[in-house]
Amino acid sequence: MLSRSGRPLFQMLFGPVARLFVRLGISADAVTIAGTIASCTVALWLIPTDHLTVAAWTIFAVVVFDNLDGQIARLTGTSSKWGAFLDSTMDRFADGAIFLAVAIWSILHADESLANWTALGAVVALLMGAVVPYAKARAESLGFTANIGLAERADRLTVILVGVFFVGLEWGDWWLTVATWLLVAASFFTVIQRMVTVYKQAKAEPGESQAETA
């Protein structure tokens, strides 16, 4: 949801930075890889060591920086299937690092009454977050569209980083417990949305009689 509505704003705000990178000869692939390495490093270093407020702001800044790759590719005419594949694959690494870091923080630092629930929520949210893009990718590979959903990547990152930030402000560890399980529910709902969308498209096709096995 945020990834679609926020894209024009990011293009307007960071277009000059993207053009500067183009002049410096920095490629879209380089930005994608650098952003992923930075996201993973920051998440796995700052969150488990309980530097949550700094972690939230730094990861947010890195994620925004990572969005420059698409603008650079368009400006240089280098948009490609490889670039899209690389970007999507690197996103899974970054997401995994963030949610794994939250789970580790929960075990090490969270209130004992919430630690297990928060860690479990982070792991389940990570798994569900992997199913969400898979459902879209699989639909597109079969010739359908599933560009719909309550919990796309930008939405998931926003919720988890808000939770990290509020806990860092010492407003209560329960913020991350709520954030992780909210993401579990939202991701599950998004998968159902995409399944229903693809089902309707499949049933509308002539001669559609049975599902293809994966």
Short mmCIF file of C-alpha atoms in Angstrom, two decimals:
data_model
loop_
_atom_site.label_atom_id
_atom_site.label_comp_id
_atom_site.label_asym_id
_atom_site.label_seq_id
_atom_site.Cartn_x
_atom_site.Cartn_y
_atom_site.Cartn_z
CA MET A 1 0.00 0.00 0.00
CA LEU A 2 2.69 2.51 1.03
CA SER A 3 5.01 1.29 -1.72
CA ARG A 4 2.48 2.42 -4.33
CA SER A 5 1.25 5.65 -2.73
CA GLY A 6 4.69 6.79 -1.55
CA ARG A 7 6.63 6.19 -4.76
CA PRO A 8 5.84 9.58 -6.40
CA LEU A 9 6.93 11.41 -3.24
CA PHE A 10 10.23 9.51 -3.03
CA GLN A 11 10.88 10.16 -6.71
CA MET A 12 10.36 13.89 -6.19
CA LEU A 13 12.45 14.13 -3.00
CA PHE A 14 15.36 11.91 -4.03
CA GLY A 15 15.43 12.48 -7.76
CA PRO A 16 18.36 14.93 -7.40
CA VAL A 17 20.34 12.36 -5.40
CA ALA A 18 19.68 9.72 -8.05
CA ARG A 19 20.87 12.10 -10.77
CA LEU A 20 24.01 12.83 -8.74
CA PHE A 21 24.74 9.10 -8.46
CA VAL A 22 24.30 8.75 -12.21
CA ARG A 23 26.85 11.52 -12.80
CA LEU A 24 29.24 9.79 -10.40
CA GLY A 25 28.87 6.53 -12.32
CA ILE A 26 27.23 4.61 -9.46
CA SER A 27 25.07 1.84 -10.89
CA ALA A 28 21.65 0.70 -9.71
CA ASP A 29 23.03 -2.76 -8.87
CA ALA A 30 25.72 -1.19 -6.69
CA VAL A 31 23.11 0.75 -4.74
CA THR A 32 20.97 -2.38 -4.32
CA ILE A 33 23.84 -4.45 -2.94
CA ALA A 34 25.25 -1.65 -0.77
CA GLY A 35 21.81 -0.94 0.69
CA THR A 36 21.30 -4.59 1.56
CA ILE A 37 24.68 -4.91 3.24
CA ALA A 38 24.04 -1.73 5.21
CA SER A 39 20.54 -2.82 6.27
CA CYS A 40 21.72 -6.23 7.46
CA THR A 41 24.74 -4.81 9.28
CA VAL A 42 22.81 -2.08 11.06
CA ALA A 43 19.92 -4.35 12.02
CA LEU A 44 22.04 -7.20 13.34
CA TRP A 45 24.36 -4.84 15.21
CA LEU A 46 22.15 -2.11 16.69
CA ILE A 47 18.92 -3.95 17.50
CA PRO A 48 20.35 -6.92 19.46
CA THR A 49 22.59 -4.50 21.39
CA ASP A 50 19.48 -2.53 22.44
CA HIS A 51 20.22 0.66 20.49
CA LEU A 52 16.68 0.69 19.21
CA THR A 53 16.01 4.36 18.55
CA VAL A 54 19.21 4.76 16.54
CA ALA A 55 18.49 1.47 14.78
CA ALA A 56 15.02 2.57 13.69
CA TRP A 57 16.21 5.87 12.22
CA THR A 58 19.29 4.35 10.59
CA ILE A 59 17.42 1.47 8.99
CA PHE A 60 14.76 3.88 7.75
CA ALA A 61 17.46 6.03 6.15
CA VAL A 62 19.08 2.98 4.53
CA VAL A 63 15.74 1.73 3.18
CA VAL A 64 15.06 5.15 1.65
CA PHE A 65 18.56 5.12 0.14
CA ASP A 66 17.91 1.65 -1.28
CA ASN A 67 14.93 3.01 -3.23
CA LEU A 68 17.35 5.01 -5.37
CA ASP A 69 18.25 1.94 -7.42
CA GLY A 70 15.00 2.03 -9.39
CA GLN A 71 15.38 5.73 -10.17
CA ILE A 72 18.99 5.25 -11.26
CA ALA A 73 18.00 2.36 -13.52
CA ARG A 74 15.29 4.46 -15.18
CA LEU A 75 17.59 7.47 -15.61
CA THR A 76 20.32 5.37 -17.21
CA GLY A 77 18.00 3.17 -19.26
CA THR A 78 19.34 0.06 -17.52
CA SER A 79 16.08 -1.27 -16.09
CA SER A 80 16.08 -5.01 -16.61
CA LYS A 81 14.67 -8.30 -15.39
CA TRP A 82 18.04 -8.97 -13.75
CA GLY A 83 17.80 -5.73 -11.78
CA ALA A 84 14.28 -6.54 -10.62
CA PHE A 85 15.37 -10.04 -9.61
CA LEU A 86 18.41 -8.74 -7.74
CA ASP A 87 16.39 -6.08 -5.92
CA SER A 88 13.70 -8.54 -4.84
CA THR A 89 16.25 -11.11 -3.69
CA MET A 90 18.27 -8.56 -1.71
CA ASP A 91 15.07 -7.32 -0.06
CA ARG A 92 14.52 -10.79 1.40
CA PHE A 93 18.00 -10.69 2.99
CA ALA A 94 17.34 -7.27 4.51
CA ASP A 95 13.91 -8.24 5.82
CA GLY A 96 15.29 -11.43 7.30
CA ALA A 97 18.04 -9.54 9.12
CA ILE A 98 15.60 -7.02 10.61
CA PHE A 99 13.11 -9.56 11.92
CA LEU A 100 15.84 -11.91 13.11
CA ALA A 101 17.39 -8.98 14.99
CA VAL A 102 14.04 -8.24 16.64
CA ALA A 103 13.72 -11.88 17.72
CA ILE A 104 17.24 -11.84 19.18
CA TRP A 105 16.53 -8.55 20.99
CA SER A 106 13.37 -10.05 22.46
CA ILE A 107 15.24 -12.99 23.92
CA LEU A 108 18.05 -10.82 25.30
CA HIS A 109 16.27 -7.67 26.46
CA ALA A 110 12.47 -7.82 26.41
CA ASP A 111 10.31 -8.09 29.50
CA GLU A 112 10.14 -11.76 30.49
CA SER A 113 6.35 -11.83 30.17
CA LEU A 114 6.58 -10.65 26.54
CA ALA A 115 9.92 -12.04 25.34
CA ASN A 116 8.73 -15.37 23.98
CA TRP A 117 5.62 -13.91 22.34
CA THR A 118 7.62 -11.13 20.68
CA ALA A 119 10.32 -13.50 19.42
CA LEU A 120 7.71 -15.92 18.08
CA GLY A 121 5.80 -13.06 16.47
CA ALA A 122 8.97 -11.83 14.76
CA VAL A 123 9.73 -15.28 13.35
CA VAL A 124 6.17 -15.89 12.14
CA ALA A 125 5.98 -12.37 10.68
CA LEU A 126 9.22 -13.07 8.80
CA LEU A 127 7.81 -16.31 7.38
CA MET A 128 4.52 -14.69 6.39
CA GLY A 129 6.42 -11.76 4.92
CA ALA A 130 8.22 -14.21 2.64
CA VAL A 131 4.93 -15.74 1.48
CA VAL A 132 3.48 -12.34 0.51
CA PRO A 133 5.96 -11.59 -2.32
CA TYR A 134 6.05 -15.26 -3.32
CA ALA A 135 2.29 -15.22 -3.93
CA LYS A 136 2.69 -12.21 -6.21
CA ALA A 137 5.72 -13.62 -8.03
CA ARG A 138 4.07 -17.00 -8.56
CA ALA A 139 0.89 -15.36 -9.85
CA GLU A 140 2.88 -13.28 -12.34
CA SER A 141 4.83 -16.34 -13.50
CA LEU A 142 1.49 -17.93 -14.43
CA GLY A 143 0.32 -14.85 -16.31
CA PHE A 144 -1.92 -13.43 -13.59
CA THR A 145 -1.65 -10.22 -11.56
CA ALA A 146 -1.69 -9.97 -7.76
CA ASN A 147 -0.60 -6.39 -7.20
CA ILE A 148 -2.87 -5.97 -4.23
CA GLY A 149 -2.43 -6.20 -0.51
CA LEU A 150 -2.68 -4.62 2.89
CA ALA A 151 0.87 -5.54 3.96
CA GLU A 152 3.40 -4.99 1.20
CA ARG A 153 7.09 -4.58 2.04
CA ALA A 154 6.96 -0.84 2.77
CA ASP A 155 4.00 -1.36 5.10
CA ARG A 156 5.73 -4.21 6.96
CA LEU A 157 8.94 -2.24 7.43
CA THR A 158 7.04 0.83 8.61
CA VAL A 159 5.15 -1.13 11.28
CA ILE A 160 8.20 -2.99 12.61
CA LEU A 161 10.40 0.13 12.66
CA VAL A 162 7.72 2.13 14.48
CA GLY A 163 7.58 -0.65 17.04
CA VAL A 164 11.37 -0.65 17.39
CA PHE A 165 11.40 3.14 17.75
CA PHE A 166 8.70 3.28 20.43
CA VAL A 167 10.35 0.54 22.46
CA GLY A 168 13.60 2.46 22.15
CA LEU A 169 11.82 5.46 23.68
CA GLU A 170 10.97 3.17 26.61
CA TRP A 171 7.25 3.42 25.98
CA GLY A 172 6.89 -0.28 26.70
CA ASP A 173 8.17 -3.52 25.22
CA TRP A 174 4.61 -4.42 24.28
CA TRP A 175 4.92 -2.16 21.22
CA LEU A 176 7.03 -4.77 19.47
CA THR A 177 4.78 -7.60 20.59
CA VAL A 178 1.79 -5.83 19.05
CA ALA A 179 3.76 -4.82 15.93
CA THR A 180 4.96 -8.35 15.15
CA TRP A 181 1.57 -10.00 15.60
CA LEU A 182 -0.17 -7.21 13.73
CA LEU A 183 2.16 -7.97 10.84
CA VAL A 184 1.37 -11.68 11.08
CA ALA A 185 -2.35 -10.92 10.75
CA ALA A 186 -1.88 -8.31 8.00
CA SER A 187 0.45 -10.55 5.99
CA PHE A 188 -1.94 -13.48 6.25
CA PHE A 189 -4.77 -11.24 5.08
CA THR A 190 -2.65 -10.03 2.16
CA VAL A 191 -1.91 -13.60 1.08
CA ILE A 192 -5.63 -14.39 1.16
CA GLN A 193 -6.33 -11.23 -0.87
CA ARG A 194 -3.86 -12.32 -3.52
CA MET A 195 -5.14 -15.89 -3.57
CA VAL A 196 -8.71 -14.67 -4.09
CA THR A 197 -7.58 -12.26 -6.82
CA VAL A 198 -5.71 -14.98 -8.71
CA TYR A 199 -8.55 -17.48 -8.20
CA LYS A 200 -11.01 -15.08 -9.86
CA GLN A 201 -8.65 -14.54 -12.78
CA ALA A 202 -8.03 -18.26 -13.16
CA LYS A 203 -11.75 -19.13 -13.11
CA ALA A 204 -12.40 -16.47 -15.75
CA GLU A 205 -10.00 -18.19 -18.16
CA PRO A 206 -11.64 -20.54 -20.66
CA GLY A 207 -10.79 -24.18 -20.15
CA GLU A 208 -9.43 -23.68 -16.62
CA SER A 209 -10.13 -26.93 -14.80
CA GLN A 210 -7.44 -27.61 -12.27
CA ALA A 211 -4.61 -25.90 -10.43
CA GLU A 212 -1.04 -26.42 -11.55
CA THR A 213 1.08 -28.10 -8.92
CA ALA A 214 4.18 -26.24 -7.78
#
